Amino acid sequence: MKISELYSDVITEDLKYEYKAMLNPDNPVKWAKTIIGFANGNGGVMFIGVANNGEAFGIDLDEVDKSKNLISVVNDRHIFPHAKVKYMMRSVDADAERFVLAVNVTSSDSILRYRDGDFNETVYIKGDGNTTPATPEEIIALSKKKHGVDNETTDVEYTEQNWAGYVDLCREFRDDSSIPTIKELQNEEIVSKEGYAKSGFTMFMDNYTDEDTLICCRLWPGSNKVGGTLDSARFKGSLAKVFLETRAFIERNTKTGWEKTENGGRRSIRSYPKEAIREALVNAIAHRDYSISGTQIDVDIYCDRIDIVSPGSWLLPKDYYEYAYGTIPSIRRNTIIAAAFDVANLMERGGTGFQTMVESYKDSGEELQPMVIISPGFLNLRLFDRLYKNAKSDFGENMSDKDRVIAILKDEGPKGIKELQRLLGRKSRSTFLKDVINPLIESNIVYRDGNPKSPTSRIRLKEK
């Protein structure tokens, strides 16, 4: 029986349909990439129990159940964000003992990728009868398709009077303190040839009032969200305004101290380098996903770090740390917003923002280096306080690392492996797991909450 006898509109494998004889549980990426490709495209149907030539031989009910369960497990463990699927069965024989299982995949609002380990993610796109890893250029095009673009020409005419806050931003940060000419804005395609602002640039207008530029700032007394805030603020309006107000909030709630120099003198040092704060904020604003309604950028200042969390998935197929230093492709989710910051000398086109943050921490230890924490749908830029005492001095030099982990979990709650490793100053992840975490798990003192390979899993104390 041909598949067309069960589904009259299905003739061959193409952008909408693909055939699978069986699902191999030992190599799930071979078929999971089809689900991801459909979700990243316009949706589609994967038929199980159909040969490459379109012959529908079917699978029995036991294999149908196994296939559904396998898809569910792989979707939960390897596909992020998770794909939305529905199932349909049609029998291929008169006795209804064998069936073709149709896996209907819905087009996703986000970019899906296959995660294999902590730092190996691949975006797949559907071709005509095949599914392949997306190139950086294809990811850019896919991002624009998924999230829309911010370069639509509006009917708002650009004038310096209506963009006074943005003009002042340019005066502060441009090397010559100049303001951009209309010709310069047109050359960067921020303003059309007729003088009308692109949609992303309207978000820098003085009278911009939409909620999508909201940044929520909070100062916490400890290293987690416990005990009530010591200071908080909500900023919205022009992107120029919220950037400056957020920067001011951070500066007034962080410290300046002293450190010894090599010749025995002292020099002043801020908890956080100004360059790192500036780059982190600009990147969060420029790269956030403004299509996700009801969200905002969150800036949380703790006793030992700042977390700047913005909505939007990581667009590249691999984790940041898998790219050689300085070679990360520059992919901009919001091209006009990024270009406006570039004109103000606050952002470079080469994708060097995180590199600038790292450079500003070059005199700090390895445990204090900035981090990018990737979660489904969100990115967290984490900066560490250079004046904060490390965990060993906090908990006492005579405590074992196992006792320090227990003390940290009691005091601050669940933590990820990477954060615990940093707090204890352990350089080797494998040794840290072998010497500290695994023995605590085996002793039934702590447990791992979540998939061991997932960066969102946490170590928790067991309740007594």
Short mmCIF file of C-alpha atoms in Angstrom, two decimals:
data_model
loop_
_atom_site.label_atom_id
_atom_site.label_comp_id
_atom_site.label_asym_id
_atom_site.label_seq_id
_atom_site.Cartn_x
_atom_site.Cartn_y
_atom_site.Cartn_z
CA MET A 1 0.00 0.00 0.00
CA LYS A 2 1.27 3.43 -0.95
CA ILE A 3 1.13 6.31 1.54
CA SER A 4 -1.04 8.22 -0.96
CA GLU A 5 -3.79 5.63 -0.42
CA LEU A 6 -3.93 6.66 3.25
CA TYR A 7 -3.29 10.37 2.72
CA SER A 8 -4.36 11.46 -0.73
CA ASP A 9 -2.38 14.73 -0.67
CA VAL A 10 0.91 13.00 0.22
CA ILE A 11 2.81 12.04 -2.91
CA THR A 12 6.47 12.29 -2.00
CA GLU A 13 8.85 13.58 0.67
CA ASP A 14 9.18 17.36 0.48
CA LEU A 15 9.20 20.43 2.75
CA LYS A 16 6.00 19.24 4.42
CA TYR A 17 6.29 15.43 4.61
CA GLU A 18 8.99 12.91 5.48
CA TYR A 19 8.97 9.11 5.80
CA LYS A 20 10.61 6.99 8.49
CA ALA A 21 10.55 3.19 8.59
CA MET A 22 11.33 3.07 12.33
CA LEU A 23 12.79 5.38 14.98
CA ASN A 24 16.28 4.37 16.13
CA PRO A 25 16.56 4.95 19.92
CA ASP A 26 20.37 4.66 19.75
CA ASN A 27 20.79 7.56 17.31
CA PRO A 28 17.85 9.90 17.98
CA VAL A 29 19.31 12.90 16.18
CA LYS A 30 18.77 11.07 12.85
CA TRP A 31 15.01 11.53 13.17
CA ALA A 32 14.71 14.25 15.85
CA LYS A 33 16.29 16.71 13.43
CA THR A 34 13.24 16.21 11.18
CA ILE A 35 10.94 17.29 14.02
CA ILE A 36 13.16 20.31 14.69
CA GLY A 37 13.29 21.20 10.98
CA PHE A 38 9.50 21.11 10.70
CA ALA A 39 9.11 23.21 13.87
CA ASN A 40 11.63 25.78 12.62
CA GLY A 41 9.77 25.93 9.31
CA ASN A 42 6.07 25.90 8.56
CA GLY A 43 5.33 22.66 10.36
CA GLY A 44 4.95 19.23 8.78
CA VAL A 45 4.23 15.54 9.22
CA MET A 46 6.70 12.72 9.86
CA PHE A 47 5.21 9.34 8.92
CA ILE A 48 6.49 6.27 10.80
CA GLY A 49 6.05 2.88 9.15
CA VAL A 50 6.67 4.14 5.63
CA ALA A 51 9.63 3.21 3.40
CA ASN A 52 11.63 5.74 1.39
CA ASN A 53 9.74 4.77 -1.76
CA GLY A 54 6.42 5.64 -0.12
CA GLU A 55 5.38 2.07 0.64
CA ALA A 56 3.27 2.11 3.82
CA PHE A 57 4.00 -1.23 5.53
CA GLY A 58 2.95 -0.04 8.99
CA ILE A 59 4.00 -0.89 12.55
CA ASP A 60 2.09 -2.77 15.26
CA LEU A 61 0.44 -1.15 18.28
CA ASP A 62 3.33 -2.02 20.58
CA GLU A 63 5.76 -0.24 18.26
CA VAL A 64 3.36 2.72 18.02
CA ASP A 65 3.45 3.12 21.81
CA LYS A 66 7.24 2.76 21.88
CA SER A 67 7.60 5.40 19.15
CA LYS A 68 5.39 7.88 21.00
CA ASN A 69 7.28 7.34 24.24
CA LEU A 70 10.65 7.69 22.50
CA ILE A 71 9.60 10.97 20.88
CA SER A 72 8.41 12.27 24.25
CA VAL A 73 11.70 11.39 25.98
CA VAL A 74 13.91 12.88 23.24
CA ASN A 75 11.72 15.99 23.02
CA ASP A 76 12.13 16.49 26.77
CA ARG A 77 15.87 15.83 26.93
CA HIS A 78 17.30 17.06 23.64
CA ILE A 79 14.94 19.51 21.90
CA PHE A 80 14.85 23.07 23.23
CA PRO A 81 12.42 24.74 23.34
CA HIS A 82 10.25 21.63 23.19
CA ALA A 83 8.43 20.82 19.95
CA LYS A 84 4.63 20.64 19.85
CA VAL A 85 3.47 17.37 18.31
CA LYS A 86 0.17 15.57 17.71
CA TYR A 87 -0.38 11.98 16.61
CA MET A 88 -2.71 10.27 14.18
CA MET A 89 -2.89 6.57 13.17
CA ARG A 90 -4.33 4.88 10.10
CA SER A 91 -4.38 1.13 9.58
CA VAL A 92 -2.71 -0.42 6.55
CA ASP A 93 -4.47 -3.81 6.72
CA ALA A 94 -8.04 -5.06 6.91
CA ASP A 95 -7.53 -6.53 10.41
CA ALA A 96 -6.23 -3.19 11.76
CA GLU A 97 -3.10 -4.82 13.18
CA ARG A 98 -0.54 -2.53 11.57
CA PHE A 99 -0.62 1.24 11.34
CA VAL A 100 1.12 4.27 9.93
CA LEU A 101 1.82 6.72 12.78
CA ALA A 102 1.62 10.35 11.62
CA VAL A 103 3.57 12.77 13.83
CA ASN A 104 2.18 16.22 13.14
CA VAL A 105 4.69 18.93 14.14
CA THR A 106 3.46 22.49 14.71
CA SER A 107 5.49 25.47 13.53
CA SER A 108 7.20 27.05 16.54
CA ASP A 109 7.35 30.72 17.51
CA SER A 110 10.94 30.15 18.71
CA ILE A 111 14.03 28.69 17.08
CA LEU A 112 14.41 25.04 18.13
CA ARG A 113 17.76 23.29 18.43
CA TYR A 114 19.03 19.82 19.29
CA ARG A 115 21.10 19.73 22.47
CA ASP A 116 23.67 16.96 22.86
CA GLY A 117 25.55 17.64 26.09
CA ASP A 118 26.01 20.88 27.97
CA PHE A 119 27.67 22.87 25.19
CA ASN A 120 26.65 21.30 21.90
CA GLU A 121 23.51 22.64 20.25
CA THR A 122 22.53 22.53 16.59
CA VAL A 123 19.75 24.33 14.74
CA TYR A 124 18.22 22.26 11.92
CA ILE A 125 16.16 23.46 8.98
CA LYS A 126 13.96 21.45 6.62
CA GLY A 127 14.90 21.12 2.98
CA ASP A 128 13.08 19.43 0.10
CA GLY A 129 13.28 15.84 1.32
CA ASN A 130 16.20 16.39 3.71
CA THR A 131 17.10 18.18 6.96
CA THR A 132 20.44 19.91 7.48
CA PRO A 133 22.25 22.02 10.12
CA ALA A 134 21.59 25.70 9.63
CA THR A 135 24.45 28.04 8.68
CA PRO A 136 24.86 31.33 10.61
CA GLU A 137 23.30 33.15 7.65
CA GLU A 138 20.32 30.76 7.66
CA ILE A 139 19.91 31.27 11.41
CA ILE A 140 19.77 35.02 10.83
CA ALA A 141 17.07 34.56 8.18
CA LEU A 142 15.19 32.14 10.45
CA SER A 143 15.35 34.59 13.35
CA LYS A 144 13.88 37.33 11.21
CA LYS A 145 11.12 35.01 10.09
CA LYS A 146 10.32 33.86 13.62
CA HIS A 147 10.56 37.10 15.50
CA GLY A 148 9.89 39.69 12.87
CA VAL A 149 12.28 42.50 11.99
CA ASP A 150 12.64 45.95 13.46
CA ASN A 151 13.46 47.69 10.18
CA GLU A 152 10.01 48.39 8.81
CA THR A 153 9.67 51.99 7.68
CA THR A 154 7.14 53.92 9.77
CA ASP A 155 5.29 57.17 9.05
CA VAL A 156 7.20 58.93 11.88
CA GLU A 157 9.55 61.58 10.53
CA TYR A 158 12.92 61.83 12.27
CA THR A 159 13.73 65.11 14.03
CA GLU A 160 16.42 65.82 16.62
CA GLN A 161 13.77 67.36 18.88
CA ASN A 162 11.82 64.11 19.16
CA TRP A 163 14.99 62.05 19.69
CA ALA A 164 16.67 64.43 22.17
CA GLY A 165 17.53 61.61 24.60
CA TYR A 166 19.20 59.61 21.85
CA VAL A 167 21.09 62.68 20.65
CA ASP A 168 22.39 63.25 24.20
CA LEU A 169 23.43 59.57 24.33
CA CYS A 170 25.51 60.11 21.19
CA ARG A 171 27.09 63.23 22.69
CA GLU A 172 28.15 61.25 25.79
CA PHE A 173 29.61 58.20 24.13
CA ARG A 174 30.86 59.24 20.68
CA ASP A 175 34.58 59.95 20.66
CA ASP A 176 34.13 63.47 19.32
CA SER A 177 30.90 64.15 21.32
CA SER A 178 29.12 64.85 18.04
CA ILE A 179 25.54 64.10 17.13
CA PRO A 180 24.62 61.95 14.11
CA THR A 181 23.52 63.70 10.94
CA ILE A 182 20.41 62.64 9.07
CA LYS A 183 22.72 61.43 6.28
CA GLU A 184 24.60 59.17 8.70
CA LEU A 185 21.35 57.67 10.00
CA GLN A 186 20.20 57.09 6.43
CA ASN A 187 23.50 55.44 5.50
CA GLU A 188 22.98 53.02 8.39
CA GLU A 189 19.35 52.48 7.19
CA ILE A 190 18.04 53.60 10.60
CA VAL A 191 16.10 56.31 8.79
CA SER A 192 14.68 55.91 5.29
CA LYS A 193 15.80 58.02 2.33
CA GLU A 194 12.61 60.01 2.76
CA GLY A 195 13.48 60.80 6.38
CA TYR A 196 11.14 58.38 8.17
CA ALA A 197 12.30 56.34 11.16
CA LYS A 198 12.51 52.56 11.00
CA SER A 199 10.36 50.76 13.58
CA GLY A 200 13.30 49.83 15.82
CA PHE A 201 14.48 53.44 15.93
CA THR A 202 11.10 54.68 17.15
CA MET A 203 11.88 52.86 20.41
CA PHE A 204 14.53 55.54 21.04
CA MET A 205 11.97 58.37 20.73
CA ASP A 206 11.52 60.58 23.81
CA ASN A 207 7.76 59.92 23.93
CA TYR A 208 7.95 56.14 23.51
CA THR A 209 5.57 54.59 26.07
CA ASP A 210 5.10 50.91 25.17
CA GLU A 211 5.80 48.33 27.90
CA ASP A 212 8.20 46.29 25.75
CA THR A 213 11.24 48.34 26.82
CA LEU A 214 10.66 47.60 30.53
CA ILE A 215 13.71 46.84 32.68
CA CYS A 216 13.15 45.72 36.29
CA CYS A 217 16.06 46.32 38.68
CA ARG A 218 16.44 44.87 42.18
CA LEU A 219 19.11 44.92 44.90
CA TRP A 220 19.13 41.85 47.17
CA PRO A 221 20.78 41.56 50.61
CA GLY A 222 22.36 38.15 49.95
CA SER A 223 23.22 35.82 47.12
CA ASN A 224 19.63 34.82 46.30
CA LYS A 225 16.13 36.29 46.19
CA VAL A 226 15.45 35.94 49.89
CA GLY A 227 14.78 38.60 52.51
CA GLY A 228 13.15 41.32 50.45
CA THR A 229 14.82 43.89 48.21
CA LEU A 230 16.98 46.72 49.54
CA ASP A 231 16.29 48.83 46.46
CA SER A 232 14.21 48.36 43.33
CA ALA A 233 13.08 50.31 40.28
CA ARG A 234 11.19 49.85 37.01
CA PHE A 235 12.31 51.76 33.95
CA LYS A 236 10.43 52.03 30.66
CA GLY A 237 10.12 54.40 27.75
CA SER A 238 12.86 55.39 25.33
CA LEU A 239 15.66 52.81 25.04
CA ALA A 240 18.16 55.64 25.52
CA LYS A 241 16.44 56.58 28.78
CA VAL A 242 16.13 53.05 30.19
CA PHE A 243 19.77 52.32 29.39
CA LEU A 244 21.00 55.40 31.30
CA GLU A 245 18.60 54.89 34.22
CA THR A 246 19.54 51.22 34.60
CA ARG A 247 23.24 52.06 34.47
CA ALA A 248 22.72 54.68 37.20
CA PHE A 249 20.81 52.16 39.36
CA ILE A 250 23.69 49.69 39.13
CA GLU A 251 26.34 52.33 39.86
CA ARG A 252 24.61 53.62 42.98
CA ASN A 253 24.11 50.10 44.31
CA THR A 254 27.64 48.79 43.76
CA LYS A 255 30.86 49.60 45.56
CA THR A 256 34.26 51.13 44.94
CA GLY A 257 37.14 49.73 46.98
CA TRP A 258 40.91 49.41 47.01
CA GLU A 259 43.39 46.75 45.97
CA LYS A 260 47.13 46.42 46.44
CA THR A 261 49.45 47.07 43.52
CA GLU A 262 52.68 45.21 42.73
CA ASN A 263 54.83 48.00 44.17
CA GLY A 264 52.98 47.96 47.50
CA GLY A 265 50.69 50.88 46.80
CA ARG A 266 46.92 50.98 46.44
CA ARG A 267 44.55 51.74 43.63
CA SER A 268 40.80 52.15 43.49
CA ILE A 269 38.73 49.40 41.97
CA ARG A 270 35.03 49.12 41.29
CA SER A 271 33.06 45.98 42.09
CA TYR A 272 32.18 45.81 38.40
CA PRO A 273 34.15 47.38 35.53
CA LYS A 274 32.19 50.17 33.89
CA GLU A 275 32.94 48.68 30.47
CA ALA A 276 31.42 45.35 31.51
CA ILE A 277 28.24 46.97 32.84
CA ARG A 278 27.85 49.06 29.68
CA GLU A 279 28.39 46.13 27.31
CA ALA A 280 26.14 43.78 29.27
CA LEU A 281 23.26 46.28 29.28
CA VAL A 282 23.62 47.21 25.62
CA ASN A 283 23.75 43.57 24.56
CA ALA A 284 20.70 42.68 26.65
CA ILE A 285 18.70 45.56 25.14
CA ALA A 286 19.88 45.02 21.57
CA HIS A 287 19.51 41.24 21.48
CA ARG A 288 16.37 40.65 23.53
CA ASP A 289 13.32 39.17 21.82
CA TYR A 290 10.74 41.95 21.79
CA SER A 291 8.12 39.64 20.27
CA ILE A 292 7.58 37.81 23.61
CA SER A 293 4.85 39.86 25.24
CA GLY A 294 4.63 40.24 29.00
CA THR A 295 8.38 39.91 29.55
CA GLN A 296 11.13 42.32 30.52
CA ILE A 297 14.85 42.52 31.12
CA ASP A 298 15.65 41.70 34.76
CA VAL A 299 18.70 43.16 36.50
CA ASP A 300 19.33 41.51 39.88
CA ILE A 301 22.23 42.70 42.03
CA TYR A 302 23.35 40.20 44.67
CA CYS A 303 26.15 40.37 47.21
CA ASP A 304 28.54 38.56 44.86
CA ARG A 305 27.25 39.09 41.31
CA ILE A 306 24.87 40.80 38.88
CA ASP A 307 22.51 38.76 36.71
CA ILE A 308 21.15 40.52 33.60
CA VAL A 309 18.48 38.24 32.14
CA SER A 310 16.83 39.03 28.80
CA PRO A 311 14.13 37.16 26.84
CA GLY A 312 15.32 35.43 23.69
CA SER A 313 16.93 32.13 22.74
CA TRP A 314 20.62 31.76 21.88
CA LEU A 315 20.64 32.04 18.09
CA LEU A 316 23.86 30.22 17.24
CA PRO A 317 24.05 26.41 16.86
CA LYS A 318 26.85 26.05 19.43
CA ASP A 319 27.41 27.45 22.91
CA TYR A 320 29.44 30.65 23.17
CA TYR A 321 32.39 28.83 24.76
CA GLU A 322 32.72 26.46 21.79
CA TYR A 323 33.76 29.34 19.53
CA ALA A 324 37.42 30.32 19.42
CA TYR A 325 38.16 33.54 21.24
CA GLY A 326 37.12 36.50 19.11
CA THR A 327 35.59 34.41 16.30
CA ILE A 328 31.94 34.25 17.35
CA PRO A 329 29.65 35.11 14.40
CA SER A 330 27.80 38.38 14.84
CA ILE A 331 24.07 37.65 14.66
CA ARG A 332 21.75 40.51 15.51
CA ARG A 333 18.18 39.78 16.47
CA ASN A 334 17.22 43.47 16.15
CA THR A 335 19.32 45.03 13.41
CA ILE A 336 18.06 48.62 13.71
CA ILE A 337 18.28 48.78 17.52
CA ALA A 338 21.81 47.40 17.30
CA ALA A 339 22.70 49.88 14.54
CA ALA A 340 21.37 52.79 16.63
CA PHE A 341 23.63 51.76 19.52
CA ASP A 342 26.48 51.36 17.03
CA VAL A 343 26.04 54.93 15.80
CA ALA A 344 26.10 56.08 19.44
CA ASN A 345 29.47 54.25 19.82
CA LEU A 346 27.95 51.80 22.27
CA MET A 347 28.06 48.67 20.15
CA GLU A 348 30.43 47.23 17.59
CA ARG A 349 29.39 45.32 14.50
CA GLY A 350 31.99 42.59 15.00
CA GLY A 351 30.16 40.81 17.82
CA THR A 352 32.89 41.77 20.31
CA GLY A 353 30.64 42.81 23.21
CA PHE A 354 31.35 39.77 25.37
CA GLN A 355 35.03 39.95 24.44
CA THR A 356 35.07 43.53 25.81
CA MET A 357 33.56 42.28 29.08
CA VAL A 358 36.24 39.60 29.36
CA GLU A 359 38.98 42.15 28.68
CA SER A 360 37.67 44.37 31.49
CA TYR A 361 38.12 41.41 33.89
CA LYS A 362 41.60 40.47 32.61
CA ASP A 363 43.26 41.27 35.96
CA SER A 364 40.75 39.14 37.89
CA GLY A 365 40.93 35.44 38.65
CA GLU A 366 39.45 32.69 36.52
CA GLU A 367 36.58 32.23 38.96
CA LEU A 368 35.46 35.84 38.40
CA GLN A 369 35.27 35.78 34.60
CA PRO A 370 31.89 36.80 33.08
CA MET A 371 29.51 34.00 32.17
CA VAL A 372 26.75 33.46 29.61
CA ILE A 373 24.09 31.14 31.01
CA ILE A 374 21.79 29.78 28.30
CA SER A 375 18.28 28.69 29.28
CA PRO A 376 15.36 27.84 26.99
CA GLY A 377 13.97 31.21 25.92
CA PHE A 378 16.30 33.35 28.06
CA LEU A 379 19.92 34.47 28.25
CA ASN A 380 21.67 35.44 31.47
CA LEU A 381 24.79 37.61 31.38
CA ARG A 382 26.47 37.14 34.77
CA LEU A 383 29.11 39.53 36.09
CA PHE A 384 30.96 38.81 39.34
CA ASP A 385 31.82 41.30 42.08
CA ARG A 386 35.60 41.73 42.16
CA LEU A 387 35.47 42.93 45.78
CA TYR A 388 33.46 39.99 47.15
CA LYS A 389 35.22 37.46 49.37
CA ASN A 390 35.31 33.96 47.98
CA ALA A 391 33.46 31.03 49.49
CA LYS A 392 36.49 29.61 51.29
CA SER A 393 37.02 32.73 53.39
CA ASP A 394 33.29 32.97 54.05
CA PHE A 395 32.96 29.42 55.37
CA GLY A 396 36.37 28.95 56.96
CA GLU A 397 39.64 27.50 55.72
CA ASN A 398 39.29 24.36 57.84
CA MET A 399 36.05 23.21 56.26
CA SER A 400 36.15 20.48 53.62
CA ASP A 401 34.75 21.20 50.19
CA LYS A 402 31.88 18.80 50.90
CA ASP A 403 30.98 20.77 54.03
CA ARG A 404 31.23 24.02 52.09
CA VAL A 405 28.80 22.72 49.48
CA ILE A 406 26.36 21.71 52.23
CA ALA A 407 26.73 25.12 53.89
CA ILE A 408 26.14 26.96 50.62
CA LEU A 409 23.03 24.91 49.83
CA LYS A 410 21.65 25.46 53.34
CA ASP A 411 22.30 29.19 53.21
CA GLU A 412 21.49 30.01 49.60
CA GLY A 413 19.36 27.17 48.25
CA PRO A 414 19.83 24.97 45.15
CA LYS A 415 22.80 25.70 42.89
CA GLY A 416 24.06 24.54 39.52
CA ILE A 417 27.28 22.52 39.26
CA LYS A 418 29.14 25.32 37.51
CA GLU A 419 28.24 27.89 40.17
CA LEU A 420 29.21 25.58 43.04
CA GLN A 421 32.49 24.86 41.26
CA ARG A 422 33.18 28.59 40.95
CA LEU A 423 32.28 29.33 44.58
CA LEU A 424 34.75 26.71 45.77
CA GLY A 425 37.45 27.77 43.34
CA ARG A 426 37.72 24.33 41.74
CA LYS A 427 39.13 24.47 38.19
CA SER A 428 38.40 20.92 37.02
CA ARG A 429 34.72 20.01 36.61
CA SER A 430 35.42 16.27 36.41
CA THR A 431 37.53 16.28 39.59
CA PHE A 432 34.95 18.42 41.39
CA LEU A 433 32.23 15.92 40.48
CA LYS A 434 34.37 12.93 41.46
CA ASP A 435 35.67 14.31 44.77
CA VAL A 436 32.75 16.38 46.02
CA ILE A 437 29.38 16.15 44.27
CA ASN A 438 29.16 12.44 43.48
CA PRO A 439 30.13 11.34 47.02
CA LEU A 440 27.48 13.67 48.46
CA ILE A 441 24.89 12.17 46.10
CA GLU A 442 25.96 8.62 46.94
CA SER A 443 25.75 9.45 50.66
CA ASN A 444 22.14 10.56 50.14
CA ILE A 445 22.93 14.07 51.40
CA VAL A 446 22.14 15.91 48.16
CA TYR A 447 20.43 15.03 44.89
CA ARG A 448 20.47 16.34 41.36
CA ASP A 449 17.19 17.97 40.30
CA GLY A 450 16.94 17.70 36.50
CA ASN A 451 18.76 16.02 33.65
CA PRO A 452 22.50 15.65 34.44
CA LYS A 453 23.34 16.98 30.96
CA SER A 454 21.07 20.01 31.24
CA PRO A 455 22.60 23.38 32.29
CA THR A 456 19.37 24.11 34.18
CA SER A 457 19.74 21.13 36.56
CA ARG A 458 20.38 21.99 40.23
CA ILE A 459 21.98 20.33 43.26
CA ARG A 460 19.58 20.28 46.22
CA LEU A 461 19.86 19.17 49.83
CA LYS A 462 17.73 16.16 50.72
CA GLU A 463 15.04 16.88 53.27
CA LYS A 464 15.42 15.01 56.54
#
